[in-house]
Amino acid sequence: MRKKLFAAFLLLGLSLGFLCGAHFQVGAAADQVEITQTDLLGDPAALEGLVLDLATYGDHGRHLRWDTRCAFTGGLSTQSQFTYHQTPDPWERFGDSGQILYDMPSTSYSISTTGFLDLAGDERELRYSNLFVLPMIDVASRAPADSSYTEQVRIRDYYDFFPLSVNFRLLLSGRYTYEEEVRLSDTLSALFQVPVPEDLMLEITVTTDELGRPVEIQSNPVEPDPGSYWIDTFCANTGDALYFTANCRVDDYDQPPIIPEAPGGYGLYTIPLEEGRLRAENLDRLALAYPIDPQRAWILALEPTEDGSRLLLVTQEEGRAVLTVIDRATMEDIQRLELFPVCYEEDNYVVFSELYAFSGCLLLHDTEGNFLLLAGDGSGGYEVAIRSTLRPVEAWDAGLCTDPSFAYDGQRLAAAAYDGSSRYACSFYLAVYDPSGPIYAGEYAHSQDRSSPDS
């Protein structure tokens, strides 16, 4: 969920897009949006030349849209335009990023039918249902007719490795067969193998009809919960290739990740794309492109640069987050830069959070909001331009961390983010920094705010 900023207006330009709580009165006053500025820190003259563009919607179907420009030239002025879209406006906040996503099977679910569940006939389809299918079929085979039958089963009796699912449909070309999709799914889901611990259990209840056919199946976890395991997927789409890998995590986040077993070892895998799309015939070119020693480091973030020529890899190494800039042409390191400490202690929990790439710059921050702005050094690497916090105002609980947008003019960094008080809130925070730290911070109340979809 990354925001890409469009061209700067005057000195700086930011863009925020959000499904916000616009009121539904659409008439003569439709274009009237009011923004009320409250200065909290520093001199508002620091805003001079900045332009902020907001896109807000008045309905979940994205038919009612307001585009508002906030220009800071001798003070704040706003201009809004309302448009009605007969078909839904393209989703701006969560656009198609062209990535793949790995997922663990669900442990708590219920499936039922008005007829009966043909587990044998549907087994091929059930393989891709993101469920522990084999124990479900096994328990159903022992369920008496016209009953509700329950067993606790050990997952390791059925699987040596978690049956991972993989979502890649947004990367498929317009024309593909079911067999091609199955081949892609089988190959990619088997690439990373996470061993199933010996003690993980499920409780499965099968309800049958008078002929002994299952009509409902319920699954619930037994402690320790298998649902406490999940997969972090890291993916970089450069248009002509996809680079990706995965870590396995458990709820005890203070522990290092479980490194999946893979044919080539741990690291970044790659597969070619054709016009940005994944094709089954390229599976034989799937390969490990950048090996990583899991005893030394594990992956926290992966992004391509805006021009796709380099990969931006963040790893955790010896208690610190480290950025590595990789040349795609050679898959060799251009630069390694230590970022900030990482600590998993309960009373001092601070870990890496996000990486944003925009306008030739990078902004990386931790869970406390401490950030580094890195500007290009002219040789493919980066140098620290600003070191500060995304919480310049103590009262800002979430700070500038809720879907932020950034712009940088070589001296000033502007950062804007929605206040995070509600998914229907349009009001936002705005801050400006220079190398000395924050020089301005303010709150901006949006007249279309509401606390719920009905207000």
Tab-separated table of C-alpha atoms in Angstrom:
chain	number	residue	atom	x	y	z
A	1	MET	CA	0.000	0.000	0.000
A	2	ARG	CA	2.366	2.671	-1.212
A	3	LYS	CA	1.479	6.206	-2.296
A	4	LYS	CA	3.413	7.628	-5.237
A	5	LEU	CA	3.516	11.399	-5.268
A	6	PHE	CA	2.940	13.197	-8.526
A	7	ALA	CA	4.836	16.233	-9.839
A	8	ALA	CA	5.678	19.015	-7.394
A	9	PHE	CA	3.769	22.255	-7.717
A	10	LEU	CA	5.905	25.282	-6.989
A	11	LEU	CA	8.289	23.894	-4.386
A	12	LEU	CA	6.517	20.854	-2.990
A	13	GLY	CA	3.494	18.747	-3.798
A	14	LEU	CA	1.740	16.010	-1.856
A	15	SER	CA	-1.206	13.803	-2.715
A	16	LEU	CA	-3.514	11.963	-0.340
A	17	GLY	CA	-6.244	9.580	-1.505
A	18	PHE	CA	-8.662	8.008	0.963
A	19	LEU	CA	-12.159	6.554	1.323
A	20	CYS	CA	-13.345	9.341	3.582
A	21	GLY	CA	-16.613	10.328	5.145
A	22	ALA	CA	-17.908	12.916	2.742
A	23	HIS	CA	-21.494	13.996	3.415
A	24	PHE	CA	-24.037	13.039	0.790
A	25	GLN	CA	-25.652	16.391	0.009
A	26	VAL	CA	-24.999	16.792	-3.708
A	27	GLY	CA	-26.393	20.044	-5.012
A	28	ALA	CA	-25.361	23.627	-5.498
A	29	ALA	CA	-22.941	23.405	-2.567
A	30	ALA	CA	-21.347	20.143	-3.714
A	31	ASP	CA	-18.017	21.768	-4.474
A	32	GLN	CA	-17.742	23.549	-1.146
A	33	VAL	CA	-15.119	21.892	1.069
A	34	GLU	CA	-13.730	23.807	4.022
A	35	ILE	CA	-10.311	23.154	5.573
A	36	THR	CA	-9.638	24.713	8.991
A	37	GLN	CA	-5.966	25.158	9.868
A	38	THR	CA	-4.653	24.923	13.448
A	39	ASP	CA	-0.926	25.657	13.876
A	40	LEU	CA	0.675	23.629	16.673
A	41	LEU	CA	4.433	24.009	16.204
A	42	GLY	CA	6.793	26.384	14.459
A	43	ASP	CA	6.146	29.044	11.846
A	44	PRO	CA	3.462	28.443	9.165
A	45	ALA	CA	5.706	30.388	6.774
A	46	ALA	CA	7.506	27.041	6.374
A	47	LEU	CA	4.506	25.942	4.279
A	48	GLU	CA	5.050	28.607	1.628
A	49	GLY	CA	4.896	27.105	-1.866
A	50	LEU	CA	3.456	23.751	-0.797
A	51	VAL	CA	0.420	22.289	-2.570
A	52	LEU	CA	-1.566	19.379	-1.089
A	53	ASP	CA	-4.108	17.480	-3.198
A	54	LEU	CA	-6.830	15.455	-1.460
A	55	ALA	CA	-9.197	12.914	-3.000
A	56	THR	CA	-12.207	12.085	-0.797
A	57	TYR	CA	-15.206	9.861	-1.487
A	58	GLY	CA	-18.779	10.017	-0.225
A	59	ASP	CA	-19.772	6.376	-0.635
A	60	HIS	CA	-18.308	2.889	-0.554
A	61	GLY	CA	-19.102	2.487	-4.254
A	62	ARG	CA	-16.749	5.415	-5.037
A	63	HIS	CA	-19.314	7.262	-7.184
A	64	LEU	CA	-19.153	10.590	-5.308
A	65	ARG	CA	-15.725	12.197	-5.373
A	66	TRP	CA	-14.304	15.512	-4.217
A	67	ASP	CA	-10.872	16.702	-5.360
A	68	THR	CA	-9.542	19.466	-3.115
A	69	ARG	CA	-6.347	21.441	-3.586
A	70	CYS	CA	-4.825	23.162	-0.551
A	71	ALA	CA	-2.334	25.812	-1.675
A	72	PHE	CA	-0.072	27.586	0.793
A	73	THR	CA	0.841	30.856	-0.894
A	74	GLY	CA	0.618	33.768	1.498
A	75	GLY	CA	-1.680	31.627	3.633
A	76	LEU	CA	-4.027	28.691	3.047
A	77	SER	CA	-6.470	28.708	0.151
A	78	THR	CA	-8.611	25.779	-0.988
A	79	GLN	CA	-10.377	24.881	-4.192
A	80	SER	CA	-12.626	21.823	-4.596
A	81	GLN	CA	-14.301	20.086	-7.505
A	82	PHE	CA	-17.062	17.501	-7.206
A	83	THR	CA	-17.516	14.744	-9.791
A	84	TYR	CA	-20.057	11.934	-10.016
A	85	HIS	CA	-18.858	8.662	-11.563
A	86	GLN	CA	-21.465	6.427	-13.159
A	87	THR	CA	-19.104	3.490	-12.669
A	88	PRO	CA	-16.904	3.211	-9.556
A	89	ASP	CA	-13.929	5.531	-9.563
A	90	PRO	CA	-10.628	3.583	-9.673
A	91	TRP	CA	-9.468	2.712	-6.174
A	92	GLU	CA	-6.633	5.070	-5.318
A	93	ARG	CA	-5.582	3.913	-1.911
A	94	PHE	CA	-5.029	0.198	-2.418
A	95	GLY	CA	-4.285	-0.052	-6.132
A	96	ASP	CA	-3.111	-3.166	-7.971
A	97	SER	CA	0.511	-3.435	-6.900
A	98	GLY	CA	1.194	-6.501	-9.057
A	99	GLN	CA	2.528	-8.714	-6.301
A	100	ILE	CA	2.110	-12.222	-4.998
A	101	LEU	CA	0.951	-13.014	-1.492
A	102	TYR	CA	1.569	-16.162	0.537
A	103	ASP	CA	-0.831	-17.186	3.283
A	104	MET	CA	-1.158	-19.860	5.954
A	105	PRO	CA	-4.206	-22.164	5.925
A	106	SER	CA	-7.152	-21.139	8.049
A	107	THR	CA	-7.641	-23.007	11.335
A	108	SER	CA	-11.052	-21.672	12.351
A	109	TYR	CA	-13.818	-22.062	9.787
A	110	SER	CA	-17.159	-23.643	8.997
A	111	ILE	CA	-18.319	-24.935	5.611
A	112	SER	CA	-21.823	-26.163	4.888
A	113	THR	CA	-24.276	-26.797	2.071
A	114	THR	CA	-28.003	-27.293	1.524
A	115	GLY	CA	-27.164	-30.647	-0.096
A	116	PHE	CA	-24.036	-32.501	0.977
A	117	LEU	CA	-20.284	-31.931	0.778
A	118	ASP	CA	-18.726	-34.150	-1.871
A	119	LEU	CA	-15.253	-34.195	-0.337
A	120	ALA	CA	-13.883	-36.804	-2.719
A	121	GLY	CA	-15.242	-35.096	-5.827
A	122	ASP	CA	-14.249	-31.642	-4.625
A	123	GLU	CA	-10.769	-32.565	-3.375
A	124	ARG	CA	-9.055	-30.911	-6.348
A	125	GLU	CA	-10.837	-27.644	-5.643
A	126	LEU	CA	-10.357	-27.969	-1.881
A	127	ARG	CA	-6.586	-28.080	-2.367
A	128	TYR	CA	-6.709	-24.371	-3.194
A	129	SER	CA	-9.211	-23.394	-0.483
A	130	ASN	CA	-6.599	-22.333	2.094
A	131	LEU	CA	-7.769	-25.048	4.534
A	132	PHE	CA	-6.223	-28.082	6.202
A	133	VAL	CA	-8.070	-30.410	3.817
A	134	LEU	CA	-6.566	-33.834	4.593
A	135	PRO	CA	-7.608	-34.056	8.268
A	136	MET	CA	-11.044	-32.746	7.304
A	137	ILE	CA	-11.534	-35.586	4.801
A	138	ASP	CA	-10.108	-38.146	7.230
A	139	VAL	CA	-12.390	-37.235	10.138
A	140	ALA	CA	-15.416	-37.113	7.835
A	141	SER	CA	-14.694	-40.687	6.738
A	142	ARG	CA	-15.304	-41.881	10.326
A	143	ALA	CA	-18.348	-39.776	11.136
A	144	PRO	CA	-21.501	-41.859	11.792
A	145	ALA	CA	-24.687	-41.148	9.852
A	146	ASP	CA	-27.113	-38.519	11.144
A	147	SER	CA	-24.751	-37.219	13.817
A	148	SER	CA	-22.376	-34.498	14.925
A	149	TYR	CA	-18.958	-36.135	15.289
A	150	THR	CA	-15.841	-34.466	16.777
A	151	GLU	CA	-12.176	-35.463	16.797
A	152	GLN	CA	-8.952	-33.743	17.761
A	153	VAL	CA	-6.203	-34.445	15.246
A	154	ARG	CA	-2.485	-33.754	15.067
A	155	ILE	CA	-1.667	-31.728	11.955
A	156	ARG	CA	1.777	-33.331	11.621
A	157	ASP	CA	0.065	-36.703	10.985
A	158	TYR	CA	-1.117	-35.263	7.665
A	159	TYR	CA	1.445	-32.641	6.676
A	160	ASP	CA	5.195	-32.359	7.115
A	161	PHE	CA	4.960	-28.738	5.920
A	162	PHE	CA	2.189	-26.152	6.144
A	163	PRO	CA	0.105	-26.229	2.909
A	164	LEU	CA	0.662	-22.603	1.939
A	165	SER	CA	-1.644	-20.808	-0.465
A	166	VAL	CA	-0.448	-18.158	-2.880
A	167	ASN	CA	-2.434	-15.350	-4.501
A	168	PHE	CA	-1.052	-14.141	-7.825
A	169	ARG	CA	-4.162	-13.578	-9.940
A	170	LEU	CA	-3.401	-9.872	-10.417
A	171	LEU	CA	-0.217	-10.938	-12.185
A	172	LEU	CA	-1.886	-13.291	-14.657
A	173	SER	CA	-2.184	-12.372	-18.307
A	174	GLY	CA	-5.617	-11.907	-19.838
A	175	ARG	CA	-5.583	-15.350	-21.423
A	176	TYR	CA	-4.664	-18.365	-19.356
A	177	THR	CA	-6.040	-21.831	-18.779
A	178	TYR	CA	-7.052	-23.491	-15.551
A	179	GLU	CA	-4.125	-25.881	-15.998
A	180	GLU	CA	-1.704	-22.947	-16.249
A	181	GLU	CA	-3.095	-21.458	-13.046
A	182	VAL	CA	-2.813	-24.815	-11.249
A	183	ARG	CA	0.796	-25.217	-12.391
A	184	LEU	CA	1.708	-21.747	-11.192
A	185	SER	CA	-0.067	-22.295	-7.880
A	186	ASP	CA	1.492	-25.704	-7.242
A	187	THR	CA	5.014	-24.523	-8.078
A	188	LEU	CA	4.924	-21.239	-6.168
A	189	SER	CA	3.133	-22.602	-3.092
A	190	ALA	CA	5.680	-25.439	-2.801
A	191	LEU	CA	8.687	-23.108	-3.165
A	192	PHE	CA	8.761	-22.118	0.518
A	193	GLN	CA	8.234	-24.953	2.992
A	194	VAL	CA	7.562	-24.296	6.672
A	195	PRO	CA	7.766	-27.423	8.873
A	196	VAL	CA	4.671	-28.186	10.944
A	197	PRO	CA	5.525	-28.404	14.672
A	198	GLU	CA	4.745	-31.699	16.380
A	199	ASP	CA	2.302	-30.257	18.924
A	200	LEU	CA	-0.158	-28.389	16.678
A	201	MET	CA	-3.711	-29.760	16.883
A	202	LEU	CA	-7.131	-29.090	15.322
A	203	GLU	CA	-10.595	-29.975	16.577
A	204	ILE	CA	-12.817	-30.967	13.672
A	205	THR	CA	-16.578	-31.482	13.909
A	206	VAL	CA	-18.461	-33.170	11.064
A	207	THR	CA	-22.270	-33.091	10.846
A	208	THR	CA	-23.759	-35.788	8.610
A	209	ASP	CA	-27.174	-36.535	7.103
A	210	GLU	CA	-29.091	-39.781	7.395
A	211	LEU	CA	-26.975	-41.321	4.608
A	212	GLY	CA	-23.711	-40.460	6.367
A	213	ARG	CA	-22.842	-37.669	3.962
A	214	PRO	CA	-21.230	-34.540	5.481
A	215	VAL	CA	-23.414	-31.439	5.364
A	216	GLU	CA	-21.298	-29.230	7.620
A	217	ILE	CA	-17.675	-29.244	8.780
A	218	GLN	CA	-16.272	-27.014	11.495
A	219	SER	CA	-12.617	-26.574	12.447
A	220	ASN	CA	-11.265	-24.903	15.561
A	221	PRO	CA	-7.708	-24.588	16.851
A	222	VAL	CA	-6.463	-26.341	19.966
A	223	GLU	CA	-3.748	-24.651	22.016
A	224	PRO	CA	-1.061	-23.965	20.961
A	225	ASP	CA	-3.036	-22.278	18.195
A	226	PRO	CA	-1.823	-23.136	14.670
A	227	GLY	CA	-3.367	-19.798	13.683
A	228	SER	CA	-0.581	-18.020	15.555
A	229	TYR	CA	1.690	-18.837	12.611
A	230	TRP	CA	1.597	-16.500	9.633
A	231	ILE	CA	3.621	-15.680	6.542
A	232	ASP	CA	5.243	-12.327	5.753
A	233	THR	CA	5.623	-11.941	1.979
A	234	PHE	CA	8.162	-9.512	0.511
A	235	CYS	CA	7.827	-8.648	-3.158
A	236	ALA	CA	9.306	-6.166	-5.642
A	237	ASN	CA	7.776	-5.831	-9.104
A	238	THR	CA	10.058	-4.096	-11.598
A	239	GLY	CA	7.781	-4.619	-14.610
A	240	ASP	CA	10.034	-7.155	-16.307
A	241	ALA	CA	10.675	-9.366	-13.266
A	242	LEU	CA	9.296	-10.237	-9.869
A	243	TYR	CA	11.593	-10.565	-6.843
A	244	PHE	CA	10.113	-12.150	-3.748
A	245	THR	CA	10.657	-14.179	-0.603
A	246	ALA	CA	8.833	-15.069	2.617
A	247	ASN	CA	9.392	-15.387	6.358
A	248	CYS	CA	7.231	-17.308	8.807
A	249	ARG	CA	6.243	-15.586	12.048
A	250	VAL	CA	4.553	-16.650	15.268
A	251	ASP	CA	2.675	-14.498	17.759
A	252	ASP	CA	5.815	-14.304	19.909
A	253	TYR	CA	7.124	-11.465	17.759
A	254	ASP	CA	10.163	-11.027	19.964
A	255	GLN	CA	11.587	-14.181	18.408
A	256	PRO	CA	13.443	-14.352	15.087
A	257	PRO	CA	11.303	-15.537	12.161
A	258	ILE	CA	11.142	-19.142	11.073
A	259	ILE	CA	13.079	-19.278	7.811
A	260	PRO	CA	11.209	-21.448	5.267
A	261	GLU	CA	13.075	-24.236	3.547
A	262	ALA	CA	13.591	-23.541	-0.162
A	263	PRO	CA	15.464	-25.410	-2.928
A	264	GLY	CA	18.121	-22.718	-3.346
A	265	GLY	CA	18.208	-21.578	0.257
A	266	TYR	CA	17.097	-18.304	1.830
A	267	GLY	CA	17.109	-15.063	-0.137
A	268	LEU	CA	15.394	-13.235	-2.990
A	269	TYR	CA	13.872	-15.406	-5.725
A	270	THR	CA	13.030	-14.051	-9.158
A	271	ILE	CA	10.854	-14.971	-12.104
A	272	PRO	CA	10.565	-13.037	-15.391
A	273	LEU	CA	7.392	-11.120	-16.233
A	274	GLU	CA	6.051	-10.477	-19.720
A	275	GLU	CA	4.481	-7.038	-19.986
A	276	GLY	CA	4.129	-7.116	-16.225
A	277	ARG	CA	2.341	-10.475	-16.206
A	278	LEU	CA	3.203	-13.892	-14.841
A	279	ARG	CA	3.285	-16.787	-17.321
A	280	ALA	CA	3.478	-20.508	-16.538
A	281	GLU	CA	6.065	-21.105	-19.269
A	282	ASN	CA	8.544	-18.969	-17.324
A	283	LEU	CA	8.465	-21.207	-14.256
A	284	ASP	CA	11.612	-23.002	-15.435
A	285	ARG	CA	13.410	-19.646	-15.076
A	286	LEU	CA	12.426	-19.290	-11.413
A	287	ALA	CA	15.707	-18.972	-9.517
A	288	LEU	CA	17.427	-17.666	-6.403
A	289	ALA	CA	18.816	-14.272	-7.429
A	290	TYR	CA	20.251	-12.974	-4.158
A	291	PRO	CA	21.207	-15.413	-1.390
A	292	ILE	CA	21.091	-14.333	2.267
A	293	ASP	CA	22.639	-16.152	5.210
A	294	PRO	CA	19.711	-16.629	7.652
A	295	GLN	CA	22.186	-16.952	10.529
A	296	ARG	CA	23.354	-13.390	9.815
A	297	ALA	CA	20.251	-11.546	8.626
A	298	TRP	CA	16.569	-11.810	7.826
A	299	ILE	CA	14.393	-9.659	5.593
A	300	LEU	CA	12.207	-6.815	6.882
A	301	ALA	CA	11.250	-4.973	3.666
A	302	LEU	CA	11.773	-5.090	-0.095
A	303	GLU	CA	10.944	-2.429	-2.699
A	304	PRO	CA	12.177	-1.498	-6.187
A	305	THR	CA	13.457	1.984	-6.930
A	306	GLU	CA	11.100	4.090	-9.012
A	307	ASP	CA	13.060	3.418	-12.210
A	308	GLY	CA	13.321	-0.315	-11.440
A	309	SER	CA	17.115	-0.363	-11.792
A	310	ARG	CA	17.818	-1.203	-8.141
A	311	LEU	CA	16.290	-3.174	-5.307
A	312	LEU	CA	15.957	-1.712	-1.822
A	313	LEU	CA	16.356	-4.438	0.773
A	314	VAL	CA	15.988	-3.879	4.516
A	315	THR	CA	17.310	-6.614	6.794
A	316	GLN	CA	17.805	-7.074	10.501
A	317	GLU	CA	21.402	-7.773	11.418
A	318	GLU	CA	22.941	-7.855	14.899
A	319	GLY	CA	20.243	-5.725	16.473
A	320	ARG	CA	20.044	-3.096	13.743
A	321	ALA	CA	17.961	-2.462	10.631
A	322	VAL	CA	20.237	-2.273	7.591
A	323	LEU	CA	19.452	-0.973	4.090
A	324	THR	CA	21.150	-2.665	1.147
A	325	VAL	CA	20.887	-1.135	-2.333
A	326	ILE	CA	21.238	-3.857	-4.975
A	327	ASP	CA	22.097	-3.288	-8.636
A	328	ARG	CA	19.597	-5.374	-10.628
A	329	ALA	CA	21.929	-5.737	-13.591
A	330	THR	CA	24.547	-7.591	-11.523
A	331	MET	CA	22.620	-8.375	-8.296
A	332	GLU	CA	25.628	-6.963	-6.457
A	333	ASP	CA	25.502	-4.558	-3.519
A	334	ILE	CA	25.863	-0.876	-4.361
A	335	GLN	CA	25.592	0.277	-0.754
A	336	ARG	CA	24.946	-0.966	2.782
A	337	LEU	CA	23.717	1.585	5.298
A	338	GLU	CA	22.895	1.024	8.974
A	339	LEU	CA	19.551	2.641	9.838
A	340	PHE	CA	18.519	2.387	13.495
A	341	PRO	CA	18.559	-0.059	16.413
A	342	VAL	CA	15.961	-2.794	16.742
A	343	CYS	CA	14.910	-3.959	20.214
A	344	TYR	CA	12.359	-6.670	21.087
A	345	GLU	CA	12.441	-6.207	24.870
A	346	GLU	CA	8.941	-5.815	26.303
A	347	ASP	CA	9.662	-2.497	28.021
A	348	ASN	CA	11.615	-1.075	25.051
A	349	TYR	CA	9.983	-2.579	21.967
A	350	VAL	CA	11.159	-0.721	18.848
A	351	VAL	CA	11.378	-2.438	15.463
A	352	PHE	CA	11.550	-1.438	11.811
A	353	SER	CA	8.175	-0.381	10.380
A	354	GLU	CA	8.036	0.995	6.816
A	355	LEU	CA	10.016	1.957	3.725
A	356	TYR	CA	8.706	4.587	1.288
A	357	ALA	CA	10.334	5.475	-2.041
A	358	PHE	CA	9.383	8.795	-3.655
A	359	SER	CA	10.925	11.396	-5.962
A	360	GLY	CA	14.366	9.764	-5.848
A	361	CYS	CA	14.333	9.699	-2.042
A	362	LEU	CA	13.685	7.087	0.636
A	363	LEU	CA	12.007	7.507	3.987
A	364	LEU	CA	12.336	4.689	6.518
A	365	HIS	CA	10.895	4.701	10.025
A	366	ASP	CA	10.576	2.481	13.073
A	367	THR	CA	7.546	1.732	15.244
A	368	GLU	CA	8.255	4.776	17.433
A	369	GLY	CA	8.083	7.083	14.409
A	370	ASN	CA	11.833	7.789	14.274
A	371	PHE	CA	12.729	8.261	10.610
A	372	LEU	CA	15.586	8.777	8.232
A	373	LEU	CA	15.141	10.665	4.976
A	374	LEU	CA	17.715	9.450	2.474
A	375	ALA	CA	18.494	11.486	-0.637
A	376	GLY	CA	20.313	10.146	-3.698
A	377	ASP	CA	24.085	10.575	-3.631
A	378	GLY	CA	24.506	10.627	-7.421
A	379	SER	CA	26.146	7.199	-7.634
A	380	GLY	CA	23.176	4.918	-7.077
A	381	GLY	CA	23.336	5.068	-3.290
A	382	TYR	CA	21.846	7.334	-0.636
A	383	GLU	CA	22.936	9.697	2.105
A	384	VAL	CA	21.116	10.882	5.217
A	385	ALA	CA	19.398	14.234	4.579
A	386	ILE	CA	17.102	14.490	7.607
A	387	ARG	CA	16.843	12.491	10.822
A	388	SER	CA	13.765	13.209	12.957
A	389	THR	CA	10.380	11.874	14.151
A	390	LEU	CA	6.979	11.406	12.524
A	391	ARG	CA	5.470	12.384	15.892
A	392	PRO	CA	6.509	16.055	16.093
A	393	VAL	CA	3.472	16.724	18.303
A	394	GLU	CA	3.194	14.566	21.421
A	395	ALA	CA	-0.603	14.431	21.252
A	396	TRP	CA	-0.494	12.778	17.829
A	397	ASP	CA	-0.799	9.134	18.892
A	398	ALA	CA	-0.384	7.691	15.402
A	399	GLY	CA	1.715	10.623	14.246
A	400	LEU	CA	2.279	10.820	10.501
A	401	CYS	CA	2.157	7.046	10.106
A	402	THR	CA	-1.394	6.502	8.758
A	403	ASP	CA	-1.003	6.178	4.960
A	404	PRO	CA	1.410	9.119	4.724
A	405	SER	CA	2.533	11.016	1.654
A	406	PHE	CA	5.825	12.858	1.337
A	407	ALA	CA	7.527	15.432	-0.868
A	408	TYR	CA	11.070	16.819	-0.736
A	409	ASP	CA	12.578	19.838	-2.505
A	410	GLY	CA	16.210	19.240	-1.568
A	411	GLN	CA	15.943	21.185	1.679
A	412	ARG	CA	12.444	20.786	3.122
A	413	LEU	CA	10.514	17.571	3.671
A	414	ALA	CA	6.710	17.845	3.805
A	415	ALA	CA	4.779	14.968	5.382
A	416	ALA	CA	0.986	14.598	5.493
A	417	ALA	CA	-1.190	11.813	6.895
A	418	TYR	CA	-4.794	11.281	7.929
A	419	ASP	CA	-5.329	11.603	11.648
A	420	GLY	CA	-6.323	7.930	11.974
A	421	SER	CA	-9.241	8.627	14.349
A	422	SER	CA	-11.690	6.891	12.015
A	423	ARG	CA	-11.641	5.193	8.637
A	424	TYR	CA	-14.185	7.863	7.645
A	425	ALA	CA	-12.032	10.786	8.794
A	426	CYS	CA	-10.765	13.204	6.151
A	427	SER	CA	-8.903	15.541	8.518
A	428	PHE	CA	-5.138	15.327	8.368
A	429	TYR	CA	-1.853	16.256	9.997
A	430	LEU	CA	0.839	18.188	8.154
A	431	ALA	CA	4.468	18.750	9.128
A	432	VAL	CA	7.520	20.300	7.485
A	433	TYR	CA	11.133	19.416	8.307
A	434	ASP	CA	14.574	20.686	7.419
A	435	PRO	CA	17.941	19.178	8.458
A	436	SER	CA	17.484	20.637	11.963
A	437	GLY	CA	14.221	18.707	12.526
A	438	PRO	CA	10.537	19.730	12.498
A	439	ILE	CA	10.012	23.410	11.686
A	440	TYR	CA	6.209	23.288	11.435
A	441	ALA	CA	3.311	21.039	12.461
A	442	GLY	CA	-0.406	21.631	12.186
A	443	GLU	CA	-3.814	19.966	12.191
A	444	TYR	CA	-6.283	20.468	9.346
A	445	ALA	CA	-9.972	19.837	10.025
A	446	HIS	CA	-11.888	18.723	6.919
A	447	SER	CA	-15.561	19.712	6.623
A	448	GLN	CA	-16.460	16.261	5.242
A	449	ASP	CA	-15.368	14.404	8.362
A	450	ARG	CA	-17.734	11.935	9.980
A	451	SER	CA	-17.245	9.237	12.568
A	452	SER	CA	-19.276	6.508	10.835
A	453	PRO	CA	-20.842	5.788	7.435
A	454	ASP	CA	-24.247	6.856	8.780
A	455	SER	CA	-23.255	10.185	10.334
